Amino acid sequence: MNTIRIETDARGVATLTLARPDKHNAISAEMMSELAAAAESLGMDSTVRVVVLAGEGASFCAGGDLTWMQEQFAASRKQREKEGRRLARTFGAFNDLPKPLIARVHGAAYGGGLGLVSVCDMVVAAEEARFGFTETRLGLIPATISPYVIARMGEGRARQVFMSSRIFGPAEAVALGLVGRVVPAPDLDAAIEAEVAPYLGVAPEAVAASKALARSLGPVIDDAVIDDTIRRLADTWEGAEAQEGVGAFLERRKPSWKA
């Protein structure tokens, strides 16, 4: 794999690392495919007890990849819907992963990075981490991540940060329900180990069944929900604001609505 790395220790703790540090681990088309394959592989591997999701370099995940965004800017509606559905299915695969999934967050977690955060069972963040739903800066909407974000945060809390593209810190992320624990950056690995340890003493199948139970009692995220988010995203891509916002981003200028 070119964009991610998986290492599993003797205890059955698998660390899945986003490995595009030069791009702040932005989600590319290739990364989507590799993440989906990883979710399937890890889910089927009986030797894996816990999965830790981390990012290499300065950021956890800064959102969508620039090249992928450029491709969507010029793509047909059919192609945009196909790509949006692929991204949504990737998030869904991790949301339904039959293993405990713990996020190790540092640096930036923006846009799609918050989608990854939202499908984790526990999120531990460094004090210097920063979060933001940044899609509206580009005239877009956080569509593909929205079912998982709303399931994680609840509608009321999500609306505080979902539309403004405001960047916020880990303390607010805890209050909003995105993050479970915040620690100084040097203590991040120890904090992850503390979250991993309990799972090494419990029955793996019971853990998987308990997670599936919790998920079944949460908001419904089925094909109809995903299809609706994809339609809304495709509609937005076709609008004048997306053309202006993405164009301004690619041209490194202010969009027309920014003071």
mmCIF file of C-alpha atoms in Angstrom:
data_model
loop_
_atom_site.group_PDB
_atom_site.id
_atom_site.type_symbol
_atom_site.label_atom_id
_atom_site.label_comp_id
_atom_site.label_asym_id
_atom_site.label_seq_id
_atom_site.Cartn_x
_atom_site.Cartn_y
_atom_site.Cartn_z
ATOM 1 C CA MET A 1 0.000 0.000 0.000
ATOM 2 C CA ASN A 2 1.254 3.487 -0.866
ATOM 3 C CA THR A 3 -0.820 5.818 1.331
ATOM 4 C CA ILE A 4 -1.265 3.855 4.559
ATOM 5 C CA ARG A 5 0.771 1.495 6.707
ATOM 6 C CA ILE A 6 -0.444 -1.307 8.980
ATOM 7 C CA GLU A 7 1.680 -2.799 11.756
ATOM 8 C CA THR A 8 0.336 -5.448 14.127
ATOM 9 C CA ASP A 9 2.174 -6.376 17.314
ATOM 10 C CA ALA A 10 2.277 -9.698 19.140
ATOM 11 C CA ARG A 11 -0.699 -8.681 21.305
ATOM 12 C CA GLY A 12 -2.964 -8.206 18.300
ATOM 13 C CA VAL A 13 -2.868 -4.395 18.397
ATOM 14 C CA ALA A 14 -2.913 -3.140 14.806
ATOM 15 C CA THR A 15 -1.789 0.421 14.130
ATOM 16 C CA LEU A 16 -3.125 1.823 10.862
ATOM 17 C CA THR A 17 -1.113 4.910 9.971
ATOM 18 C CA LEU A 18 -2.111 7.424 7.309
ATOM 19 C CA ALA A 19 1.199 7.776 5.479
ATOM 20 C CA ARG A 20 1.116 10.849 3.255
ATOM 21 C CA PRO A 21 2.976 13.225 5.590
ATOM 22 C CA ASP A 22 4.008 15.561 2.765
ATOM 23 C CA LYS A 23 0.278 16.117 2.058
ATOM 24 C CA HIS A 24 -0.761 16.255 5.720
ATOM 25 C CA ASN A 25 -2.405 12.856 5.119
ATOM 26 C CA ALA A 26 -5.077 14.354 2.884
ATOM 27 C CA ILE A 27 -7.483 11.728 1.572
ATOM 28 C CA SER A 28 -6.787 10.879 -2.068
ATOM 29 C CA ALA A 29 -8.618 8.449 -4.348
ATOM 30 C CA GLU A 30 -5.840 5.931 -3.739
ATOM 31 C CA MET A 31 -6.091 6.373 0.031
ATOM 32 C CA MET A 32 -9.859 5.765 -0.106
ATOM 33 C CA SER A 33 -9.295 2.442 -1.848
ATOM 34 C CA GLU A 34 -6.520 1.422 0.499
ATOM 35 C CA LEU A 35 -8.489 2.373 3.611
ATOM 36 C CA ALA A 36 -11.508 0.379 2.432
ATOM 37 C CA ALA A 37 -9.311 -2.647 1.788
ATOM 38 C CA ALA A 38 -7.655 -2.224 5.188
ATOM 39 C CA ALA A 39 -11.006 -2.086 6.973
ATOM 40 C CA GLU A 40 -12.067 -5.344 5.310
ATOM 41 C CA SER A 41 -8.766 -7.045 6.078
ATOM 42 C CA LEU A 42 -8.616 -5.922 9.702
ATOM 43 C CA GLY A 43 -12.243 -6.835 10.276
ATOM 44 C CA MET A 44 -11.669 -10.394 9.068
ATOM 45 C CA ASP A 45 -8.368 -10.937 10.897
ATOM 46 C CA SER A 46 -9.103 -12.956 14.049
ATOM 47 C CA THR A 47 -5.661 -12.173 15.458
ATOM 48 C CA VAL A 48 -6.403 -8.431 15.611
ATOM 49 C CA ARG A 49 -7.875 -7.351 18.945
ATOM 50 C CA VAL A 50 -7.734 -3.541 18.666
ATOM 51 C CA VAL A 51 -7.060 -1.039 15.874
ATOM 52 C CA VAL A 52 -5.333 2.303 16.435
ATOM 53 C CA LEU A 53 -5.787 4.925 13.703
ATOM 54 C CA ALA A 54 -2.929 7.450 13.502
ATOM 55 C CA GLY A 55 -1.316 9.929 11.130
ATOM 56 C CA GLU A 56 2.324 10.269 10.135
ATOM 57 C CA GLY A 57 4.005 13.669 10.149
ATOM 58 C CA ALA A 58 2.614 16.998 11.296
ATOM 59 C CA SER A 59 -1.112 16.227 10.958
ATOM 60 C CA PHE A 60 -3.646 13.511 11.578
ATOM 61 C CA CYS A 61 -5.603 14.242 8.379
ATOM 62 C CA ALA A 62 -6.142 17.628 6.742
ATOM 63 C CA GLY A 63 -9.174 16.602 4.678
ATOM 64 C CA GLY A 64 -9.533 16.051 0.949
ATOM 65 C CA ASP A 65 -6.540 15.815 -1.363
ATOM 66 C CA LEU A 66 -5.929 18.755 -3.705
ATOM 67 C CA THR A 67 -5.455 16.590 -6.795
ATOM 68 C CA TRP A 68 -8.632 14.648 -6.043
ATOM 69 C CA MET A 69 -10.466 17.941 -5.542
ATOM 70 C CA GLN A 70 -9.236 19.216 -8.887
ATOM 71 C CA GLU A 71 -10.519 16.056 -10.537
ATOM 72 C CA GLN A 72 -13.938 16.511 -8.949
ATOM 73 C CA PHE A 73 -13.990 20.142 -10.031
ATOM 74 C CA ALA A 74 -13.845 19.023 -13.664
ATOM 75 C CA ALA A 75 -15.772 15.733 -13.388
ATOM 76 C CA SER A 76 -19.267 14.848 -14.555
ATOM 77 C CA ARG A 77 -22.079 14.550 -12.032
ATOM 78 C CA LYS A 78 -22.026 10.762 -12.425
ATOM 79 C CA GLN A 79 -18.320 10.636 -11.614
ATOM 80 C CA ARG A 80 -18.717 12.972 -8.641
ATOM 81 C CA GLU A 81 -21.473 10.783 -7.248
ATOM 82 C CA LYS A 82 -19.326 7.695 -7.743
ATOM 83 C CA GLU A 83 -16.390 9.256 -5.880
ATOM 84 C CA GLY A 84 -18.600 10.600 -3.115
ATOM 85 C CA ARG A 85 -20.160 7.192 -2.629
ATOM 86 C CA ARG A 86 -16.736 5.549 -2.499
ATOM 87 C CA LEU A 87 -15.642 7.948 0.241
ATOM 88 C CA ALA A 88 -18.873 7.419 2.173
ATOM 89 C CA ARG A 89 -18.469 3.646 1.971
ATOM 90 C CA THR A 90 -14.927 3.964 3.294
ATOM 91 C CA PHE A 91 -16.183 5.803 6.368
ATOM 92 C CA GLY A 92 -18.957 3.232 6.703
ATOM 93 C CA ALA A 93 -16.505 0.339 6.640
ATOM 94 C CA PHE A 94 -14.668 1.769 9.636
ATOM 95 C CA ASN A 95 -17.885 2.699 11.390
ATOM 96 C CA ASP A 96 -18.926 -0.969 11.228
ATOM 97 C CA LEU A 97 -15.468 -2.413 11.919
ATOM 98 C CA PRO A 98 -15.982 -5.341 14.354
ATOM 99 C CA LYS A 99 -12.942 -4.283 16.389
ATOM 100 C CA PRO A 100 -12.423 -1.418 18.843
ATOM 101 C CA LEU A 101 -11.119 1.553 16.843
ATOM 102 C CA ILE A 102 -9.085 4.182 18.711
ATOM 103 C CA ALA A 103 -7.938 7.424 17.077
ATOM 104 C CA ARG A 104 -4.590 8.978 17.938
ATOM 105 C CA VAL A 105 -5.032 12.610 16.862
ATOM 106 C CA HIS A 106 -2.377 15.295 16.602
ATOM 107 C CA GLY A 107 -2.006 18.376 14.441
ATOM 108 C CA ALA A 108 -4.845 19.082 12.014
ATOM 109 C CA ALA A 109 -8.035 17.055 11.741
ATOM 110 C CA TYR A 110 -10.120 18.878 9.156
ATOM 111 C CA GLY A 111 -12.997 17.941 6.865
ATOM 112 C CA GLY A 112 -12.658 14.268 5.969
ATOM 113 C CA GLY A 113 -10.232 13.906 8.870
ATOM 114 C CA LEU A 114 -13.156 14.615 11.181
ATOM 115 C CA GLY A 115 -15.094 11.964 9.314
ATOM 116 C CA LEU A 116 -12.403 9.483 10.354
ATOM 117 C CA VAL A 117 -12.487 10.787 13.919
ATOM 118 C CA SER A 118 -16.271 10.357 14.007
ATOM 119 C CA VAL A 119 -16.198 6.643 13.133
ATOM 120 C CA CYS A 120 -13.761 5.791 15.929
ATOM 121 C CA ASP A 121 -14.932 4.335 19.238
ATOM 122 C CA MET A 122 -12.475 6.376 21.289
ATOM 123 C CA VAL A 123 -10.512 9.472 20.324
ATOM 124 C CA VAL A 124 -7.418 10.632 22.177
ATOM 125 C CA ALA A 125 -6.070 14.021 21.081
ATOM 126 C CA ALA A 126 -2.911 15.970 21.797
ATOM 127 C CA GLU A 127 -3.331 19.412 23.357
ATOM 128 C CA GLU A 128 -2.039 21.046 20.175
ATOM 129 C CA ALA A 129 -4.586 19.305 17.887
ATOM 130 C CA ARG A 130 -6.940 21.474 15.865
ATOM 131 C CA PHE A 131 -10.293 20.579 14.355
ATOM 132 C CA GLY A 132 -12.585 22.092 11.746
ATOM 133 C CA PHE A 133 -15.372 21.308 9.292
ATOM 134 C CA THR A 134 -13.786 23.437 6.575
ATOM 135 C CA GLU A 135 -15.948 22.553 3.566
ATOM 136 C CA THR A 136 -18.033 25.742 3.504
ATOM 137 C CA ARG A 137 -14.862 27.793 2.933
ATOM 138 C CA LEU A 138 -14.878 26.189 -0.515
ATOM 139 C CA GLY A 139 -18.583 26.601 -1.149
ATOM 140 C CA LEU A 140 -19.084 22.889 -0.406
ATOM 141 C CA ILE A 141 -20.883 20.957 2.335
ATOM 142 C CA PRO A 142 -19.645 18.220 4.712
ATOM 143 C CA ALA A 143 -21.932 15.714 3.021
ATOM 144 C CA THR A 144 -20.217 12.329 2.959
ATOM 145 C CA ILE A 145 -19.060 12.588 6.569
ATOM 146 C CA SER A 146 -22.359 13.974 7.850
ATOM 147 C CA PRO A 147 -24.131 10.734 8.880
ATOM 148 C CA TYR A 148 -21.166 9.702 10.994
ATOM 149 C CA VAL A 149 -20.573 13.185 12.420
ATOM 150 C CA ILE A 150 -24.227 13.607 13.449
ATOM 151 C CA ALA A 151 -24.264 10.119 14.952
ATOM 152 C CA ARG A 152 -21.173 11.045 16.951
ATOM 153 C CA MET A 153 -22.064 14.559 18.073
ATOM 154 C CA GLY A 154 -25.840 14.822 17.845
ATOM 155 C CA GLU A 155 -27.503 17.460 15.711
ATOM 156 C CA GLY A 156 -27.502 20.249 18.273
ATOM 157 C CA ARG A 157 -23.795 20.086 19.064
ATOM 158 C CA ALA A 158 -22.860 19.533 15.444
ATOM 159 C CA ARG A 159 -24.649 22.719 14.376
ATOM 160 C CA GLN A 160 -22.297 24.754 16.571
ATOM 161 C CA VAL A 161 -19.354 23.992 14.254
ATOM 162 C CA PHE A 162 -20.750 22.154 11.223
ATOM 163 C CA MET A 163 -21.327 25.143 8.935
ATOM 164 C CA SER A 164 -18.915 27.893 10.005
ATOM 165 C CA SER A 165 -15.546 26.296 9.067
ATOM 166 C CA ARG A 166 -14.337 27.631 12.427
ATOM 167 C CA ILE A 167 -11.167 26.001 13.738
ATOM 168 C CA PHE A 168 -11.443 24.817 17.338
ATOM 169 C CA GLY A 169 -9.238 23.131 19.888
ATOM 170 C CA PRO A 170 -9.400 19.796 21.711
ATOM 171 C CA ALA A 171 -11.148 21.090 24.828
ATOM 172 C CA GLU A 172 -14.082 22.223 22.701
ATOM 173 C CA ALA A 173 -13.891 18.964 20.749
ATOM 174 C CA VAL A 174 -14.414 17.116 24.042
ATOM 175 C CA ALA A 175 -17.414 19.278 24.906
ATOM 176 C CA LEU A 176 -18.850 18.622 21.443
ATOM 177 C CA GLY A 177 -18.465 14.860 21.803
ATOM 178 C CA LEU A 178 -15.815 14.392 19.132
ATOM 179 C CA VAL A 179 -12.905 13.646 21.467
ATOM 180 C CA GLY A 180 -12.847 11.500 24.583
ATOM 181 C CA ARG A 181 -9.539 12.489 26.143
ATOM 182 C CA VAL A 182 -6.910 15.226 25.736
ATOM 183 C CA VAL A 183 -3.277 14.867 26.828
ATOM 184 C CA PRO A 184 0.012 16.713 26.312
ATOM 185 C CA ALA A 185 1.647 15.624 23.060
ATOM 186 C CA PRO A 186 4.506 13.734 24.823
ATOM 187 C CA ASP A 187 1.903 11.643 26.672
ATOM 188 C CA LEU A 188 -0.117 10.690 23.591
ATOM 189 C CA ASP A 189 1.339 7.213 23.102
ATOM 190 C CA ALA A 190 0.956 6.348 26.777
ATOM 191 C CA ALA A 191 -2.658 7.497 26.681
ATOM 192 C CA ILE A 192 -3.313 5.293 23.656
ATOM 193 C CA GLU A 193 -1.795 2.332 25.489
ATOM 194 C CA ALA A 194 -4.096 2.996 28.432
ATOM 195 C CA GLU A 195 -7.110 2.841 26.108
ATOM 196 C CA VAL A 196 -5.854 -0.314 24.384
ATOM 197 C CA ALA A 197 -5.081 -2.292 27.558
ATOM 198 C CA PRO A 198 -8.656 -3.115 28.706
ATOM 199 C CA TYR A 199 -9.486 -4.706 25.344
ATOM 200 C CA LEU A 200 -6.687 -7.242 25.754
ATOM 201 C CA GLY A 201 -8.515 -8.768 28.729
ATOM 202 C CA VAL A 202 -12.008 -9.154 27.295
ATOM 203 C CA ALA A 203 -13.641 -11.603 24.878
ATOM 204 C CA PRO A 204 -13.161 -10.421 21.264
ATOM 205 C CA GLU A 205 -16.465 -11.783 19.948
ATOM 206 C CA ALA A 206 -18.356 -10.214 22.846
ATOM 207 C CA VAL A 207 -16.642 -6.888 22.072
ATOM 208 C CA ALA A 208 -17.682 -7.128 18.411
ATOM 209 C CA ALA A 209 -21.260 -8.036 19.356
ATOM 210 C CA SER A 210 -21.439 -5.197 21.884
ATOM 211 C CA LYS A 211 -20.213 -2.697 19.310
ATOM 212 C CA ALA A 212 -22.744 -3.968 16.765
ATOM 213 C CA LEU A 213 -25.484 -3.649 19.393
ATOM 214 C CA ALA A 214 -24.550 -0.054 20.172
ATOM 215 C CA ARG A 215 -24.456 0.764 16.477
ATOM 216 C CA SER A 216 -27.890 -0.827 15.891
ATOM 217 C CA LEU A 217 -29.394 1.464 18.535
ATOM 218 C CA GLY A 218 -27.879 4.620 17.052
ATOM 219 C CA PRO A 219 -29.008 6.687 14.067
ATOM 220 C CA VAL A 220 -29.746 4.696 10.915
ATOM 221 C CA ILE A 221 -27.026 5.021 8.274
ATOM 222 C CA ASP A 222 -28.324 2.969 5.365
ATOM 223 C CA ASP A 223 -28.153 3.191 1.582
ATOM 224 C CA ALA A 224 -30.978 5.733 1.481
ATOM 225 C CA VAL A 225 -29.153 8.070 3.886
ATOM 226 C CA ILE A 226 -25.874 7.742 2.004
ATOM 227 C CA ASP A 227 -27.570 8.263 -1.368
ATOM 228 C CA ASP A 228 -29.199 11.441 -0.067
ATOM 229 C CA THR A 229 -25.886 12.873 1.133
ATOM 230 C CA ILE A 230 -24.287 12.061 -2.224
ATOM 231 C CA ARG A 231 -27.110 13.790 -4.081
ATOM 232 C CA ARG A 232 -26.769 16.879 -1.924
ATOM 233 C CA LEU A 233 -23.017 16.968 -2.472
ATOM 234 C CA ALA A 234 -23.404 16.609 -6.240
ATOM 235 C CA ASP A 235 -25.970 19.428 -6.242
ATOM 236 C CA THR A 236 -23.549 21.633 -4.327
ATOM 237 C CA TRP A 237 -20.640 20.876 -6.675
ATOM 238 C CA GLU A 238 -22.785 22.121 -9.557
ATOM 239 C CA GLY A 239 -23.543 25.424 -7.841
ATOM 240 C CA ALA A 240 -21.838 28.751 -8.474
ATOM 241 C CA GLU A 241 -20.406 28.930 -4.945
ATOM 242 C CA ALA A 242 -18.495 25.670 -5.315
ATOM 243 C CA GLN A 243 -17.113 26.798 -8.654
ATOM 244 C CA GLU A 244 -15.955 30.050 -7.078
ATOM 245 C CA GLY A 245 -14.756 28.544 -3.798
ATOM 246 C CA VAL A 246 -12.781 25.646 -5.229
ATOM 247 C CA GLY A 247 -11.486 27.842 -8.027
ATOM 248 C CA ALA A 248 -10.268 30.426 -5.522
ATOM 249 C CA PHE A 249 -8.605 27.714 -3.449
ATOM 250 C CA LEU A 250 -6.778 26.274 -6.444
ATOM 251 C CA GLU A 251 -5.774 29.746 -7.621
ATOM 252 C CA ARG A 252 -4.674 30.770 -4.099
ATOM 253 C CA ARG A 253 -6.959 33.791 -3.924
ATOM 254 C CA LYS A 254 -9.848 34.902 -1.751
ATOM 255 C CA PRO A 255 -13.322 33.765 -2.816
ATOM 256 C CA SER A 256 -15.775 36.530 -3.667
ATOM 257 C CA TRP A 257 -17.663 36.217 -0.368
ATOM 258 C CA LYS A 258 -14.644 36.637 1.905
ATOM 259 C CA ALA A 259 -14.120 40.098 3.376
#
